[in-house]
Coordinates of C-alpha atoms in Angstrom, one line a residue:
Chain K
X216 CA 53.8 43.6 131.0
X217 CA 53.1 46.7 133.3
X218 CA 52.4 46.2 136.8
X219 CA 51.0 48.3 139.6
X220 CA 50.6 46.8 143.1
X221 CA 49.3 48.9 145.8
X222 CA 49.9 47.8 149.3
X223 CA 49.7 49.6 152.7
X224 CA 45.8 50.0 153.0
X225 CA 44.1 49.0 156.3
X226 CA 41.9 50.3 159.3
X227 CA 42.8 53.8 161.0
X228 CA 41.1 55.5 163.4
X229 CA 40.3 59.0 162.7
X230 CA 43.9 61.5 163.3
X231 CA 45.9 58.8 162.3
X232 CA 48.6 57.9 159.4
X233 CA 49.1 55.2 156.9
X234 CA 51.6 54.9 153.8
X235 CA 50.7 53.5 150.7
X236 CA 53.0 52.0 148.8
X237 CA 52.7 50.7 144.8
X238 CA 55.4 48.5 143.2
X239 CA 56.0 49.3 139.5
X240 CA 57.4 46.4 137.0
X241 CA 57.6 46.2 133.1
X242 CA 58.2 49.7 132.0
X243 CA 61.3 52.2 133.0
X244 CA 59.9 53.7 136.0
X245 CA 61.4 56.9 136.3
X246 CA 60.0 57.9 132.8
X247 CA 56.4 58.1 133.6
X248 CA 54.6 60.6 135.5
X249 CA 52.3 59.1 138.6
X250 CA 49.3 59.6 140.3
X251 CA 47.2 58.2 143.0
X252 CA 43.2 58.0 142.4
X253 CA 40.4 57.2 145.2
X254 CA 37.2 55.8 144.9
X255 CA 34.9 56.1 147.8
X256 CA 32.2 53.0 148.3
X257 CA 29.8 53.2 145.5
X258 CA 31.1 57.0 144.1
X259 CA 33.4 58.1 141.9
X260 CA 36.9 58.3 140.8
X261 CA 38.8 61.1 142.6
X262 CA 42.5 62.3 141.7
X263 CA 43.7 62.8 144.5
X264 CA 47.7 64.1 144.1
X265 CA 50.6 63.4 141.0
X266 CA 54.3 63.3 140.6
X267 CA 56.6 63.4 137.9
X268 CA 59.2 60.9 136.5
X269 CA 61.9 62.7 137.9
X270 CA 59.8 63.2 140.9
X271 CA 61.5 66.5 140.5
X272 CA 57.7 67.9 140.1
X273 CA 54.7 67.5 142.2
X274 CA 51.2 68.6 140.7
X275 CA 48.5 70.3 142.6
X276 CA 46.6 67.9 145.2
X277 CA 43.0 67.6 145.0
X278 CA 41.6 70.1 148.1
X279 CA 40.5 67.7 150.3
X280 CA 43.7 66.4 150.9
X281 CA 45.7 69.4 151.1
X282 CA 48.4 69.6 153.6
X283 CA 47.6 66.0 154.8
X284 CA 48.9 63.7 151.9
X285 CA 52.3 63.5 150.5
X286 CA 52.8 61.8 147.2
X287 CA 56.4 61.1 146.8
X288 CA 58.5 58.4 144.9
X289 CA 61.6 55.9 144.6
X290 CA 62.6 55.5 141.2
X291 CA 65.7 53.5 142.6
X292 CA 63.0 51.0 144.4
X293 CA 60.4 51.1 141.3
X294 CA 57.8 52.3 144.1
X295 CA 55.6 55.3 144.5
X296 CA 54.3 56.6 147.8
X297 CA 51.2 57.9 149.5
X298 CA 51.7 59.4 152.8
X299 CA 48.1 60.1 154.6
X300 CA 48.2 62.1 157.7
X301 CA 45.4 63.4 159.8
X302 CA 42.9 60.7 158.4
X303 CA 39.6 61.9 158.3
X304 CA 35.9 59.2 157.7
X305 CA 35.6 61.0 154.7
X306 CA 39.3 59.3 153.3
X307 CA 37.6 55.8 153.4
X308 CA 38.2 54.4 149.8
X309 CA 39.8 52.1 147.2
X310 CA 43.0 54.1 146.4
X311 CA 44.6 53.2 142.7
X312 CA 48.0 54.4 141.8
X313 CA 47.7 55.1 138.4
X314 CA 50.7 55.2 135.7
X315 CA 50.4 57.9 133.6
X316 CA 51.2 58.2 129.6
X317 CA 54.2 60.8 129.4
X318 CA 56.5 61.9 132.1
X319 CA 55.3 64.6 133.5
X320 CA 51.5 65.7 134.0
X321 CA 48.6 66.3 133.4
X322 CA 48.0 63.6 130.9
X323 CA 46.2 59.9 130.6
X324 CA 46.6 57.2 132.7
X325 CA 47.8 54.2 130.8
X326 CA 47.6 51.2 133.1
X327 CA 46.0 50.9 136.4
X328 CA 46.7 49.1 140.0
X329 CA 44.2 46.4 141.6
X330 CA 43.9 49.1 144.5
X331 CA 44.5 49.0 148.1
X332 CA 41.3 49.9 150.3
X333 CA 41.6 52.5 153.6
X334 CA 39.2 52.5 156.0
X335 CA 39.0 55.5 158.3
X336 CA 36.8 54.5 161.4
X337 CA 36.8 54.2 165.1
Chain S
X108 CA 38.7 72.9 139.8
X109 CA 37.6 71.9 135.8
X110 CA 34.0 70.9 136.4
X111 CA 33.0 67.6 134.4
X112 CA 29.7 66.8 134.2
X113 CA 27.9 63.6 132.3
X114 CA 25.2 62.5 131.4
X115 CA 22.7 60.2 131.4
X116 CA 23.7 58.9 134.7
X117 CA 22.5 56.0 134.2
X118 CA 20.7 54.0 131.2
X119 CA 19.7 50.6 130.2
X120 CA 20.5 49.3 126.6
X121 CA 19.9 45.7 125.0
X122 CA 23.1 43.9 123.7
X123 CA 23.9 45.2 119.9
X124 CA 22.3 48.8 120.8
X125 CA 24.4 51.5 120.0
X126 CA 24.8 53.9 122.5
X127 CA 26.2 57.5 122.9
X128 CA 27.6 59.2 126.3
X129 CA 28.3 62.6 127.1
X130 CA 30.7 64.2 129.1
X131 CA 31.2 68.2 129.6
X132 CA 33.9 70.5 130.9
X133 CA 32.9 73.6 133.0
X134 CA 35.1 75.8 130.5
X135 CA 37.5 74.6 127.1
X136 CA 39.9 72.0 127.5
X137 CA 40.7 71.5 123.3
X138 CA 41.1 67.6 123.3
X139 CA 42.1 67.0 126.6
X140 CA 39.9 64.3 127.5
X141 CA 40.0 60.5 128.3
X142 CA 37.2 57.9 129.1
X143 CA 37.8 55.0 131.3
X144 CA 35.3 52.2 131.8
X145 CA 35.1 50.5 135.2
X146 CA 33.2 46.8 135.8
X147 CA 32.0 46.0 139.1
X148 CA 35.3 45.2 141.4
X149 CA 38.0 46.2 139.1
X150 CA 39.9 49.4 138.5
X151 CA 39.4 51.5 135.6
X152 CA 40.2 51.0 132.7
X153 CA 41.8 53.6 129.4
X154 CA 39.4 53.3 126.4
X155 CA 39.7 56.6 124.6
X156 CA 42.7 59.6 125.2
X157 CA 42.9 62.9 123.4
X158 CA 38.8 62.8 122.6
X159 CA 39.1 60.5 120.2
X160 CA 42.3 58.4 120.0
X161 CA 41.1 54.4 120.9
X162 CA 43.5 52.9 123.3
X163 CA 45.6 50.1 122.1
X164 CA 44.0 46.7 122.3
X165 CA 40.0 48.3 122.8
X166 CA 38.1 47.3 120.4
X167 CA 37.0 49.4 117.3
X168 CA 33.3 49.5 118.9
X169 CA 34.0 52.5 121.2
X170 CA 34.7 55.9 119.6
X171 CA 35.0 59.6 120.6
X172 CA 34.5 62.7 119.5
X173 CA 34.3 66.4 120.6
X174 CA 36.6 69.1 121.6
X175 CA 36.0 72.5 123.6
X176 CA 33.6 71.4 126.2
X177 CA 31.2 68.9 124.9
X178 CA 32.7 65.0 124.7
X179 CA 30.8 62.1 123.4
X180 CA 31.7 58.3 123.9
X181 CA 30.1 55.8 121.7
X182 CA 29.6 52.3 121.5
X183 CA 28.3 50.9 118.3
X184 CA 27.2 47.5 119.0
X185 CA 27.0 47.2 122.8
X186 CA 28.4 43.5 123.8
X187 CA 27.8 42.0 126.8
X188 CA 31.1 42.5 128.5
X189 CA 30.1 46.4 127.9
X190 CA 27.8 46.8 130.8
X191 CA 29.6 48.5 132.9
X192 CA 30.4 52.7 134.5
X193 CA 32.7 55.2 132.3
X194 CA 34.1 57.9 133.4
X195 CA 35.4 61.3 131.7
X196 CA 38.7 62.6 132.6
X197 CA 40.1 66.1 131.5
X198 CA 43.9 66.1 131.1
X199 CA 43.8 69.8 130.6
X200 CA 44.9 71.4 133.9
X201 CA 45.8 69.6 137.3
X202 CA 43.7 68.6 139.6
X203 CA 42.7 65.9 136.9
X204 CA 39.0 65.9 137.6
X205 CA 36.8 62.9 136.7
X206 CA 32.9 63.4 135.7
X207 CA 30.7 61.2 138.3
X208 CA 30.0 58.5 135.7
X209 CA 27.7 57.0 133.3
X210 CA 26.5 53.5 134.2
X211 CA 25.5 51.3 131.5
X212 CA 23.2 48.3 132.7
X213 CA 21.2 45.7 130.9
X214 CA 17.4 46.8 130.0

């Protein structure tokens, strides 16, 4: 059975830096493309950055988080990576790490974590 | 940016209605397009990839059609556990954008 368990999510004050962190189990890891995906209270879904199996590839980060998140990846730990720098209000929300369906992007996303919620506030 | 838009965004439907959602891209994106449904406090969920290909394990109920830039999800007997948001998702081009949503609540 696939797992996906986000972890890492918390209060920051505005300027700061968190790392997410989500723990893969129950498929070969490195074969899968990921992605982290936010939801703000009460909006939408918003893909926010992507990574390929290999990690070898990284896919085009959503605007709003240009130059502040890294997306990065393990494949000897199983775990995929979120680093948020220079944290604005507007970051507040449930981020997801999502598994996608082939190993490199774009494509489907397969299986889904519980999701990990960051609160930017001061 | 792909643009998705859907609509309604929001209706109310009785259990056993059948009901049809739309979803469409700013320009073409072939096939390249997912729904995911969402209840309240859960993460999304993969019903329908490629336009029209059911995920395995969702029930027969839920369909999709369409290709270019106009997407349709259907439900053809609307259960109770159905009530719930979907989403649109183009897998045509990175950044993977998501249409705002379609919430689907009891009349």
């Amino acid at each position: 059975e696939v797992q996906l368990l986000e972890s890492g999510g918390g209060l920051v004050q505005p300027g700061g830096s968190l790392r997410l962190s989500c723990a893969a189990s129950g498929f070969t890891f490195s074969a899968y493309a990921m992605s982290w995906v936010r939801q703000a209270p009460g909006k939408g879904l918003e893909w926010v950055s992507g990574i390929s199996g290999s990690g070898g590839s990284l896919y085009q980060d959503t605007d709003s988080v240009k130059g502040r998140f890294i997306i990065s990846r393990d494949n000897s730990k199983n775990t995929l990576y979120l680093q948020m720098n220079s944290l604005r209000v507007e970051d507040t929300a449930v981020y997801y790490c999502a598994k996608a369906a082939r190993r490199a992007l774009p494509g489907h996303f397969d299986n889904w974590g519980q999701g990990t919620l960051v609160t930017v506030s001061s | 940016d792909i643009q998705m838009t859907q609509s309604p965004s929001s209706l109310s439907a009785s259990v056993g209605d059948r009901v049809t959602l739309t979803c469409r891209a700013g320009q073409r994106i072939d096939t390249y397009l997912n729904w995911y449904q969402q209840r309240p406090g859960e993460a999304p969920k993969l019903l329908i990839y490629a336009a029209s290909s059911l995920q395995s394990g969702v029930p027969s109920r839920f369909s999709g059609s369409g290709s270019g830039t106009d997407f349709t999800l259907t439900v053809s007997s609307l259960q109770p556990e159905d009530f719930a948001t979907y989403f649109c998702q183009q897998s045509y081009s990175t950044p993977q954008t998501f249409g705002q949503g379609t919430k689907v609540e009891i009349k």
